[in-house]
CSV table of C-alpha atoms in Angstrom, one decimal:
chain,number,residue,atom,x,y,z
B,1,MET,CA,25.8,-5.9,42.6
B,2,GLY,CA,28.3,-5.1,40.7
B,3,ASP,CA,30.9,-8.3,40.9
B,4,LYS,CA,27.1,-10.6,39.7
B,5,ARG,CA,26.9,-7.7,37.4
B,6,GLU,CA,30.4,-8.8,36.2
B,7,ALA,CA,28.9,-11.9,35.4
B,8,PHE,CA,26.5,-11.1,32.8
B,9,ALA,CA,28.9,-8.8,30.6
B,10,ALA,CA,32.1,-12.0,30.8
B,11,ARG,CA,28.5,-13.5,29.6
B,12,ARG,CA,28.7,-11.7,27.4
B,13,GLU,CA,32.2,-11.3,26.0
B,14,ALA,CA,31.7,-16.1,26.7
B,15,MET,CA,29.1,-16.2,23.9
B,16,GLY,CA,31.3,-14.0,22.0
B,17,PHE,CA,29.1,-10.6,22.4
B,18,THR,CA,30.4,-7.1,22.0
B,19,GLN,CA,28.0,-4.6,23.5
B,20,GLU,CA,27.0,-3.6,19.8
B,21,GLY,CA,26.5,-7.2,18.5
B,22,LEU,CA,24.2,-7.8,22.2
B,23,ALA,CA,22.3,-4.9,21.5
B,24,ALA,CA,21.1,-6.2,17.8
B,25,ALA,CA,20.5,-9.5,19.0
B,26,VAL,CA,18.1,-8.3,21.0
B,27,GLY,CA,17.4,-5.1,19.3
B,28,VAL,CA,18.1,-2.8,21.7
B,29,GLU,CA,20.4,-0.3,21.3
B,30,PHE,CA,23.9,-1.2,22.4
B,31,SER,CA,23.8,2.0,25.0
B,32,THR,CA,20.7,0.0,26.7
B,33,VAL,CA,23.1,-3.4,26.8
B,34,GLY,CA,26.2,-0.8,29.2
B,35,ARG,CA,23.2,-0.3,31.3
B,36,TRP,CA,22.5,-3.4,32.4
B,37,GLU,CA,25.9,-4.1,33.0
B,38,ARG,CA,25.7,-0.7,35.2
B,39,GLY,CA,23.0,-1.6,37.1
B,40,ALA,CA,21.8,1.4,35.8
B,41,LEU,CA,18.0,-0.9,33.8
B,42,THR,CA,17.2,-3.5,34.5
B,43,PRO,CA,15.6,-6.0,31.3
B,44,HIS,CA,12.2,-5.9,30.8
B,45,PRO,CA,10.6,-8.9,31.9
B,46,TRP,CA,9.1,-9.2,27.7
B,47,ARG,CA,12.5,-9.1,27.0
B,48,ARG,CA,14.3,-11.1,29.2
B,49,LEU,CA,13.0,-14.1,27.1
B,50,ARG,CA,16.0,-13.2,24.3
B,51,ILE,CA,18.3,-11.8,26.0
B,52,ALA,CA,18.6,-15.1,28.0
B,53,GLN,CA,18.2,-17.0,24.5
B,54,ALA,CA,21.2,-15.1,22.9
B,55,LEU,CA,23.6,-15.6,26.1
B,56,GLY,CA,21.9,-19.7,25.8
B,57,VAL,CA,21.2,-19.8,29.8
B,58,SER,CA,17.8,-19.9,31.1
B,59,LEU,CA,15.7,-17.2,32.1
B,60,ASP,CA,16.6,-17.6,35.9
B,61,GLU,CA,20.2,-18.5,35.0
B,62,LEU,CA,19.9,-14.7,33.9
B,63,ASN,CA,18.5,-13.1,36.5
B,64,VAL,CA,21.2,-14.8,39.1
B,65,LEU,CA,24.0,-12.9,35.4
B,66,LEU,CA,22.0,-9.6,36.2
B,67,GLY,CA,21.8,-9.4,39.7
B,68,GLN,CA,18.5,-10.5,40.6
B,69,ASP,CA,17.3,-13.4,42.5
B,70,PRO,CA,16.8,-17.0,40.2
B,71,ALA,CA,12.8,-16.0,40.2
B,72,HIS,CA,12.7,-12.8,39.7
B,73,GLY,CA,11.0,-11.2,37.3
B,74,SER,CA,9.0,-14.7,36.6
B,75,ARG,CA,6.2,-13.9,37.8
B,76,HIS,CA,5.4,-11.0,34.7
B,77,LEU,CA,6.5,-14.1,32.1
B,78,PRO,CA,3.9,-16.0,30.2
B,79,GLN,CA,3.6,-19.4,31.4
B,80,ALA,CA,4.8,-20.7,28.6
B,81,VAL,CA,8.2,-19.8,29.4
B,82,THR,CA,8.3,-19.6,32.9
B,83,GLY,CA,11.7,-21.5,33.9
B,84,GLN,CA,12.2,-22.3,30.1
B,85,ALA,CA,15.5,-22.7,29.5
B,86,THR,CA,17.0,-22.0,25.6
B,87,ARG,CA,20.3,-23.1,24.1
B,88,GLY,CA,21.6,-21.5,20.7
B,89,ARG,CA,18.9,-19.9,18.8
B,90,ALA,CA,15.0,-21.0,19.7
B,91,ARG,CA,12.5,-20.1,18.2
B,92,GLN,CA,10.9,-16.7,18.5
B,93,ALA,CA,7.9,-16.0,21.7
B,94,SER,CA,4.7,-14.6,20.2
B,95,LEU,CA,3.7,-11.5,21.7
B,96,VAL,CA,0.7,-12.3,21.8
B,97,SER,CA,-1.2,-16.0,22.0
B,98,SER,CA,-4.9,-17.5,21.0
B,99,SER,CA,-3.9,-19.4,24.5
B,100,SER,CA,-2.3,-17.3,27.4
B,101,ALA,CA,-1.6,-14.1,27.5
B,102,PRO,CA,1.1,-12.1,28.9
B,103,ALA,CA,-0.3,-10.4,32.4
B,104,LEU,CA,-0.1,-6.6,31.8
B,105,THR,CA,3.0,-5.9,33.6
B,106,THR,CA,4.7,-7.6,30.5
B,107,VAL,CA,5.3,-5.3,28.7
B,108,TYR,CA,4.3,-1.9,31.2
B,109,ASP,CA,6.4,-1.9,34.9
B,110,PRO,CA,5.5,1.6,35.7
B,111,ALA,CA,8.1,1.4,37.6
B,112,GLY,CA,11.1,0.9,35.5
B,113,SER,CA,12.3,3.4,31.9
B,114,PRO,CA,10.5,2.2,28.7
B,115,ASP,CA,12.8,0.1,26.9
B,116,MET,CA,11.2,-0.2,23.2
B,117,GLY,CA,14.6,-1.2,20.9
B,118,GLN,CA,16.3,1.1,18.3
B,119,VAL,CA,12.9,1.4,16.8
B,120,PRO,CA,9.6,2.0,18.3
B,121,ALA,CA,8.1,-1.0,15.7
B,122,GLU,CA,10.4,-3.5,16.7
B,123,PHE,CA,8.2,-3.4,19.4
B,124,LEU,CA,5.5,-5.8,17.8
B,125,GLU,CA,7.3,-6.7,15.4
B,126,SER,CA,6.3,-10.3,16.9
B,127,LEU,CA,2.7,-9.1,17.0
B,128,THR,CA,0.4,-11.9,16.1
B,129,MET,CA,-4.3,-12.5,17.1
B,130,THR,CA,-5.1,-15.1,15.7
B,131,VAL,CA,-9.3,-14.8,15.4
B,132,GLU,CA,-10.7,-18.2,14.5
B,133,PRO,CA,-12.9,-17.3,11.1
B,134,PRO,CA,-16.7,-18.3,11.8
B,135,ARG,CA,-18.1,-22.2,10.5
B,136,ARG,CA,-20.4,-21.0,8.3
B,137,ILE,CA,-21.9,-17.4,6.8
B,138,GLY,CA,-23.9,-14.8,5.8
B,139,TRP,CA,-25.0,-11.7,4.8
B,140,ALA,CA,-23.9,-9.5,7.5
B,141,GLU,CA,-20.1,-11.7,6.8
B,142,VAL,CA,-20.9,-10.3,3.3
B,143,GLU,CA,-21.7,-6.7,4.7
B,144,GLN,CA,-18.3,-6.3,6.9
B,145,VAL,CA,-15.8,-7.2,4.0
B,146,LYS,CA,-17.5,-4.8,1.9
B,147,LEU,CA,-17.1,-2.1,5.1
B,148,MET,CA,-12.9,-3.4,5.0
B,149,THR,CA,-13.1,-2.6,1.2
B,150,SER,CA,-15.1,0.8,1.5
B,151,THR,CA,-12.7,2.1,4.6
B,152,LEU,CA,-9.6,1.4,2.8
B,153,ALA,CA,-10.7,2.8,-0.9
B,154,ALA,CA,-11.2,5.9,0.3
B,155,SER,CA,-7.8,5.4,3.1
B,156,GLU,CA,-6.0,4.8,-0.4
B,157,ASN,CA,-7.7,8.6,-2.5
B,158,LEU,CA,-7.0,10.6,0.1
B,159,TYR,CA,-3.5,9.9,1.1
B,160,GLY,CA,-2.1,6.9,-1.7
B,161,GLY,CA,-1.0,3.1,-1.0
B,162,GLY,CA,1.2,3.3,2.6
B,163,MET,CA,-1.6,2.4,4.2
B,164,ALA,CA,-4.0,1.9,2.8
B,165,GLY,CA,-2.0,-0.9,1.5
B,166,GLU,CA,0.1,-2.7,4.9
B,167,ALA,CA,-3.2,-2.9,6.4
B,168,GLY,CA,-5.3,-4.3,3.4
B,169,ALA,CA,-2.9,-6.9,3.1
B,170,ALA,CA,-4.3,-8.4,6.8
B,171,HIS,CA,-7.4,-7.7,5.7
B,172,LEU,CA,-6.8,-9.4,3.1
B,173,ARG,CA,-5.8,-12.6,4.3
B,174,TRP,CA,-8.0,-13.5,7.1
B,175,ALA,CA,-11.4,-12.5,4.6
B,176,CYS,CA,-10.2,-14.8,2.4
B,177,HIS,CA,-10.4,-17.6,5.1
B,178,LEU,CA,-14.4,-16.7,4.8
B,179,LEU,CA,-13.9,-18.9,1.7
B,180,SER,CA,-14.0,-21.5,3.0
B,181,ALA,CA,-16.9,-21.4,5.1
B,182,ARG,CA,-20.3,-22.8,4.5
B,183,ALA,CA,-22.9,-20.6,2.7
B,184,GLY,CA,-26.1,-20.5,0.8
B,185,THR,CA,-24.8,-20.7,-2.9
B,186,ALA,CA,-25.9,-16.8,-3.4
B,187,VAL,CA,-24.2,-15.9,-0.3
B,188,GLN,CA,-20.9,-17.3,-1.2
B,189,ALA,CA,-20.7,-15.9,-5.0
B,190,GLY,CA,-21.9,-12.6,-2.2
B,191,MET,CA,-18.2,-13.2,-1.7
B,192,PHE,CA,-16.6,-13.9,-3.9
B,193,GLU,CA,-17.0,-10.8,-5.3
B,194,ALA,CA,-16.4,-8.5,-1.7
B,195,ILE,CA,-12.8,-10.1,-1.6
B,196,GLY,CA,-11.8,-9.9,-5.3
B,197,ASN,CA,-12.8,-6.4,-4.5
B,198,LEU,CA,-11.0,-5.7,-1.6
B,199,ALA,CA,-8.0,-7.9,-3.1
B,200,GLU,CA,-7.8,-5.8,-5.6
B,201,VAL,CA,-8.6,-2.3,-3.3
B,202,VAL,CA,-4.9,-4.0,-1.8
B,203,ALA,CA,-3.7,-4.9,-4.9
B,204,PHE,CA,-4.3,-0.8,-6.8
B,205,SER,CA,-2.3,0.7,-3.0
B,206,ALA,CA,0.3,-1.9,-3.3
B,207,PHE,CA,0.8,-0.9,-7.7
B,208,ASP,CA,0.6,2.9,-6.1
B,209,VAL,CA,3.9,2.4,-3.4
B,210,GLY,CA,6.3,0.4,-6.4
B,211,ASN,CA,5.6,-3.3,-4.5
B,212,HIS,CA,4.8,-4.9,-8.7
B,213,ASP,CA,5.1,-8.3,-6.7
B,214,ALA,CA,2.2,-7.7,-4.4
B,215,ALA,CA,0.1,-5.6,-6.3
B,216,ALA,CA,0.5,-8.4,-9.4
B,217,ARG,CA,0.0,-11.0,-6.4
B,218,CYS,CA,-3.1,-9.9,-5.4
B,219,PHE,CA,-5.0,-8.3,-8.3
B,220,ARG,CA,-4.7,-12.7,-9.5
B,221,PHE,CA,-6.0,-13.4,-6.8
B,222,GLY,CA,-9.2,-11.0,-7.2
B,223,LEU,CA,-9.5,-11.8,-11.1
B,224,TRP,CA,-9.9,-15.7,-9.7
B,225,CYS,CA,-12.2,-14.4,-7.1
B,226,ALA,CA,-14.1,-12.6,-9.5
B,227,GLU,CA,-14.5,-15.4,-11.8
B,228,GLN,CA,-15.2,-17.6,-9.3
B,229,GLY,CA,-18.4,-16.3,-7.9
B,230,GLY,CA,-19.4,-15.4,-11.6
B,231,SER,CA,-19.2,-10.7,-11.2
B,232,TRP,CA,-18.0,-10.3,-15.4
B,233,GLU,CA,-18.4,-6.1,-13.5
B,234,LEU,CA,-15.1,-7.3,-11.3
B,235,ARG,CA,-13.5,-9.1,-14.1
B,236,ALA,CA,-13.6,-6.3,-16.1
B,237,ALA,CA,-12.1,-4.2,-13.4
B,238,THR,CA,-9.4,-6.2,-12.5
B,239,LEU,CA,-8.2,-6.7,-15.4
B,240,ALA,CA,-8.0,-3.2,-16.4
B,241,ASP,CA,-6.4,-2.0,-13.4
B,242,MET,CA,-3.8,-4.6,-14.4
B,243,ALA,CA,-3.5,-4.0,-17.5
B,244,ARG,CA,-2.8,0.1,-16.1
B,245,GLN,CA,0.2,-1.7,-14.0
B,246,ALA,CA,1.4,-3.7,-17.0
B,247,ILE,CA,2.0,-0.5,-19.3
B,248,HIS,CA,2.9,1.2,-15.9
B,249,LEU,CA,6.2,-1.7,-16.7
B,250,GLY,CA,6.2,-0.9,-20.5
B,251,ASP,CA,4.5,-4.4,-21.5
B,252,LEU,CA,2.6,-2.6,-23.0
B,253,ASP,CA,1.9,-5.8,-25.8
B,254,GLY,CA,0.5,-7.5,-23.0
B,255,ALA,CA,-1.1,-4.8,-21.9
B,256,LEU,CA,-3.2,-5.2,-25.0
B,257,SER,CA,-4.0,-8.4,-24.4
B,258,LEU,CA,-5.2,-7.7,-20.8
B,259,ILE,CA,-7.4,-5.3,-21.5
B,260,GLU,CA,-9.3,-7.1,-25.0
B,261,PHE,CA,-9.4,-10.0,-21.6
B,262,ALA,CA,-11.5,-7.5,-20.1
B,263,GLN,CA,-14.2,-6.5,-23.0
B,264,VAL,CA,-14.7,-9.8,-23.3
B,265,ARG,CA,-18.8,-10.4,-23.3
B,266,THR,CA,-19.1,-6.5,-22.8
B,267,ASP,CA,-22.7,-6.2,-23.0
B,268,ARG,CA,-22.5,-8.1,-18.9
B,269,LEU,CA,-20.7,-4.5,-18.4
B,270,THR,CA,-22.0,-0.9,-17.5
B,271,ALA,CA,-22.3,1.7,-19.9
B,272,THR,CA,-19.6,3.0,-16.9
B,273,ALA,CA,-17.3,0.3,-17.0
B,274,GLN,CA,-17.2,0.0,-20.9
B,275,ALA,CA,-16.1,3.6,-20.8
B,276,MET,CA,-13.7,3.4,-18.9
B,277,ILE,CA,-12.3,0.5,-20.4
B,278,GLY,CA,-11.9,1.7,-23.3
B,279,VAL,CA,-10.8,5.1,-22.2
B,280,VAL,CA,-7.3,2.6,-21.3
B,281,ARG,CA,-7.4,1.1,-24.9
B,282,ALA,CA,-8.1,3.5,-26.2
B,283,ARG,CA,-4.5,5.3,-24.4
B,284,LEU,CA,-2.9,1.9,-25.2
B,285,LEU,CA,-3.1,2.5,-28.7
B,286,ALA,CA,-1.9,6.6,-28.0
B,287,MET,CA,1.1,4.9,-26.9
B,288,LEU,CA,1.4,2.1,-29.7
B,289,GLY,CA,1.1,5.2,-32.3
B,290,ARG,CA,-2.4,4.6,-33.2
B,291,HIS,CA,-3.8,7.4,-32.9
B,292,ASN,CA,-6.4,7.6,-35.6
B,293,GLU,CA,-7.6,5.0,-33.8
B,294,ALA,CA,-6.6,6.3,-29.9
B,295,ARG,CA,-8.4,8.8,-31.0
B,296,ALA,CA,-11.3,6.6,-32.6
B,297,GLU,CA,-11.2,5.2,-29.4
B,298,VAL,CA,-12.0,7.9,-26.6
B,299,ASP,CA,-15.4,8.9,-29.0
B,300,ARG,CA,-16.6,5.5,-28.6
B,301,ALA,CA,-15.3,5.9,-24.9
B,302,ASP,CA,-17.2,8.8,-24.7
B,303,ALA,CA,-20.3,7.8,-25.9
B,304,TYR,CA,-20.4,4.8,-23.6
B,305,PHE,CA,-19.9,7.4,-20.7
B,306,ALA,CA,-22.0,9.5,-21.8
B,307,GLN,CA,-25.7,7.3,-21.3
B,308,ARG,CA,-24.2,6.1,-17.7
B,309,GLN,CA,-26.3,5.6,-14.8
B,310,PRO,CA,-24.3,5.6,-11.6
B,311,GLU,CA,-26.5,4.2,-9.3
B,312,ALA,CA,-26.9,0.8,-12.1
B,313,ASP,CA,-22.5,0.5,-10.9
B,314,PRO,CA,-21.6,-1.1,-8.6
B,315,ARG,CA,-19.3,0.1,-6.2
B,316,TRP,CA,-15.8,0.1,-8.0
B,317,LEU,CA,-16.9,2.0,-10.4
B,318,VAL,CA,-18.1,4.5,-8.0
B,319,TYR,CA,-15.0,6.0,-8.4
B,320,TYR,CA,-15.3,7.1,-12.6
B,321,ASP,CA,-16.5,10.1,-12.5
B,322,GLU,CA,-16.9,12.3,-15.0
B,323,ALA,CA,-13.6,14.3,-13.1
B,324,GLU,CA,-11.8,10.7,-13.1
B,325,HIS,CA,-13.2,10.5,-17.2
B,326,ALA,CA,-12.0,13.8,-18.4
B,327,GLY,CA,-8.3,12.9,-16.3
B,328,SER,CA,-8.7,9.8,-17.9
B,329,SER,CA,-9.4,10.3,-21.1
B,330,ALA,CA,-6.6,12.9,-21.9
B,331,ARG,CA,-3.7,11.2,-20.7
B,332,ALA,CA,-4.9,9.7,-24.3
B,333,LEU,CA,-4.7,12.3,-25.8
B,334,THR,CA,-1.5,13.7,-24.9
B,335,PRO,CA,0.4,12.0,-26.9
B,336,LEU,CA,-1.7,13.4,-30.2
B,337,ALA,CA,-1.3,16.5,-28.3
B,338,VAL,CA,2.3,16.4,-28.5
B,339,ALA,CA,3.0,14.7,-32.1
B,340,LYS,CA,0.8,17.9,-32.9
B,341,LYS,CA,2.7,19.8,-30.7
B,342,GLN,CA,-1.2,21.5,-29.5
B,343,PRO,CA,-2.5,21.3,-25.9
B,344,GLY,CA,-5.7,21.1,-27.0
B,345,TYR,CA,-8.5,18.7,-26.1
B,346,ALA,CA,-5.7,17.0,-23.4
B,347,ALA,CA,-5.0,20.2,-21.6
B,348,GLU,CA,-8.7,20.7,-21.8
B,349,ARG,CA,-10.7,17.6,-20.6
B,350,LEU,CA,-7.2,18.3,-17.7
B,351,VAL,CA,-8.4,21.1,-16.5
B,352,THR,CA,-12.0,19.9,-16.3
B,353,ALA,CA,-10.6,16.9,-14.0
B,354,ILE,CA,-8.8,19.1,-11.7
B,355,ARG,CA,-12.2,21.8,-11.0
B,356,LEU,CA,-13.9,18.7,-10.6
B,357,HIS,CA,-12.4,16.5,-8.9
B,358,SER,CA,-13.7,16.4,-4.7
B,359,ASP,CA,-11.6,16.6,-1.8
B,360,ALA,CA,-12.1,12.9,-1.7
B,361,TYR,CA,-9.9,12.5,-4.9
B,362,PRO,CA,-6.2,14.2,-3.5
B,363,ARG,CA,-5.1,12.1,-5.6
B,364,SER,CA,-6.0,12.3,-8.9
B,365,ARG,CA,-6.1,16.1,-8.6
B,366,ALA,CA,-2.6,16.4,-7.6
B,367,PHE,CA,-2.1,14.1,-10.8
B,368,SER,CA,-4.1,16.2,-13.5
B,369,ARG,CA,-2.4,19.6,-11.8
B,370,ALA,CA,0.8,17.8,-12.7
B,371,ARG,CA,0.4,16.2,-16.3
B,372,LEU,CA,-0.9,19.3,-17.3
B,373,ALA,CA,1.8,20.7,-15.6
B,374,THR,CA,3.7,18.3,-17.8
B,375,LEU,CA,2.0,19.3,-21.0
B,376,HIS,CA,3.0,23.0,-21.4
B,377,MET,CA,6.6,22.5,-20.1
B,378,ALA,CA,6.2,20.4,-22.8
B,379,ILE,CA,4.0,22.3,-25.5
B,380,GLY,CA,2.8,25.4,-23.6
B,381,ASP,CA,3.4,28.1,-21.1
B,382,PRO,CA,5.7,27.4,-19.1
B,383,ARG,CA,5.2,29.7,-16.9
B,384,GLU,CA,1.5,28.7,-16.2
B,385,ALA,CA,3.7,25.2,-16.2
B,386,VAL,CA,5.4,25.9,-13.8
B,387,LEU,CA,2.6,27.7,-11.5
B,388,LEU,CA,0.4,24.3,-12.1
B,389,GLY,CA,3.5,22.6,-10.9
B,390,ARG,CA,4.0,24.1,-7.3
B,391,GLN,CA,0.0,23.6,-6.6
B,392,ALA,CA,0.5,19.1,-7.8
B,393,VAL,CA,4.5,19.3,-5.2
B,394,ASP,CA,1.8,20.9,-2.3
B,395,ASP,CA,-1.5,18.0,-3.7
B,396,ALA,CA,1.9,15.3,-3.6
B,397,ALA,CA,3.4,16.2,-0.2
B,398,MET,CA,0.3,14.9,1.9
B,399,LEU,CA,0.8,11.4,-0.8
B,400,HIS,CA,2.5,8.1,-0.6
B,401,SER,CA,2.5,7.6,-3.2
B,402,ARG,CA,5.3,5.7,-5.7
B,403,ARG,CA,3.4,6.7,-9.0
B,404,MET,CA,3.0,10.3,-7.2
B,405,ASP,CA,6.9,11.0,-7.7
B,406,GLU,CA,7.1,9.1,-10.7
B,407,GLU,CA,4.8,11.9,-12.0
B,408,LEU,CA,6.7,14.7,-10.3
B,409,ALA,CA,10.3,13.3,-11.4
B,410,LYS,CA,8.7,13.4,-15.6
B,411,LEU,CA,7.8,16.9,-14.7
B,412,ALA,CA,11.0,17.9,-13.8
B,413,ARG,CA,12.9,16.4,-17.4
B,414,ALA,CA,10.8,18.5,-18.5
B,415,CYS,CA,10.9,21.9,-17.2
B,416,GLN,CA,15.2,20.6,-18.9
B,417,ARG,CA,14.8,22.6,-22.0
B,418,HIS,CA,13.3,25.9,-20.0
B,419,ARG,CA,15.9,25.9,-17.3
B,420,ALA,CA,17.0,29.5,-19.1
B,421,ILE,CA,14.3,31.1,-17.7
B,422,PRO,CA,14.9,31.7,-13.8
B,423,GLU,CA,11.6,30.3,-12.2
B,424,VAL,CA,10.9,27.4,-14.1
B,425,ALA,CA,14.9,26.7,-13.4
B,426,GLU,CA,13.5,27.4,-8.9
B,427,PHE,CA,10.4,25.2,-9.8
B,428,SER,CA,12.9,22.3,-10.8
B,429,THR,CA,15.7,22.8,-8.1
B,430,LEU,CA,12.5,22.2,-6.3
B,431,VAL,CA,11.3,19.5,-8.0
B,432,GLU,CA,13.9,17.4,-7.7
B,433,PHE,CA,15.2,17.8,-5.0
B,434,GLY,CA,11.9,15.9,-4.0
B,435,THR,CA,12.3,13.0,-6.1
B,436,ALA,CA,16.2,12.0,-5.7
B,437,ASP,CA,15.3,9.3,-5.2
B,438,VAL,CA,12.6,8.7,-8.2
């Protein structure tokens, strides 16, 4: 056995691999390669193809190098790869295939030691699953997409865009195939709208975690779906979120153009939608220094919001309730408050938002607390800011949100002028440590 195992090491060296190099090539820790060579561990059947590819041998030849019969382990491999000889870098085999699936022992050997590679995620890295979409769709498929979307949106509001974005991208790729299926005119329009809304949720999730390229692509796709489906409401909501991203990236002129596009045919929008769009435009005007216009735009948005009829709103506007309007309009009023050094209406609206945000929107509540803390640190009571800031930091602990990290970084910067106050200095250090990579 020892001589045969030495052959494995000799082959590794002949191919120019150190133990560390082979480990990296096949996705395991280097100590695992040493255990293979000592005979203390036998590679799982599902990993053997990758090892054989790296060493430029067939599976039978690999078994010999490992001191086993040539056919050892072959019964555990998918038929498509059993006995297959490969040289150099070969194509990767899919763990899950629509044509053939490996036996249970391919991924689980109760007699062996688990070998998940360097990190557990590597075990599923090559996992693929092909599900043929239906050739004809009806309202049931539209409702299925809506259910996906509402679940992802709930997750994003609770925990930030991390998991929601990754899972949502997979849902979106699958749902897009439904656009090629046969459908009646009404169903097709409904599907475009449903998938456009899904794309919008995925886009905002990507925006939340700082993947702006993915966000921009999904926003554009969602906008196209809204236009194809003739949904003016979804078109306006998507353009408003695109404007928010442009603001975040510092493109204020581009953001203003987007929000003005969103205001086309406002006669087709609900009062809630018009209030939401007006608040975004007010924020832009305030950031451009047009404070009087911004204040007037907030007043108009308030008037629209007072006329809202929630039962008439599309599902993607459910989030825009009294708490969201208070928090969003406060952002538009904050530059005015800072300019006049009077927290005033901006602070009052943020307090209202914090009080009214339900437990379904902890991220929104954390944003409002962080923004109120920053406002107080800039022109109000720094000790009150510390109390609010500590609550915001606690809220943010459960979120995977790059935007939230950046909001706390703004708060940390606002603390600098008051570092002579011991509790501010202590809090500033806490926040700076938590946002060191922002």
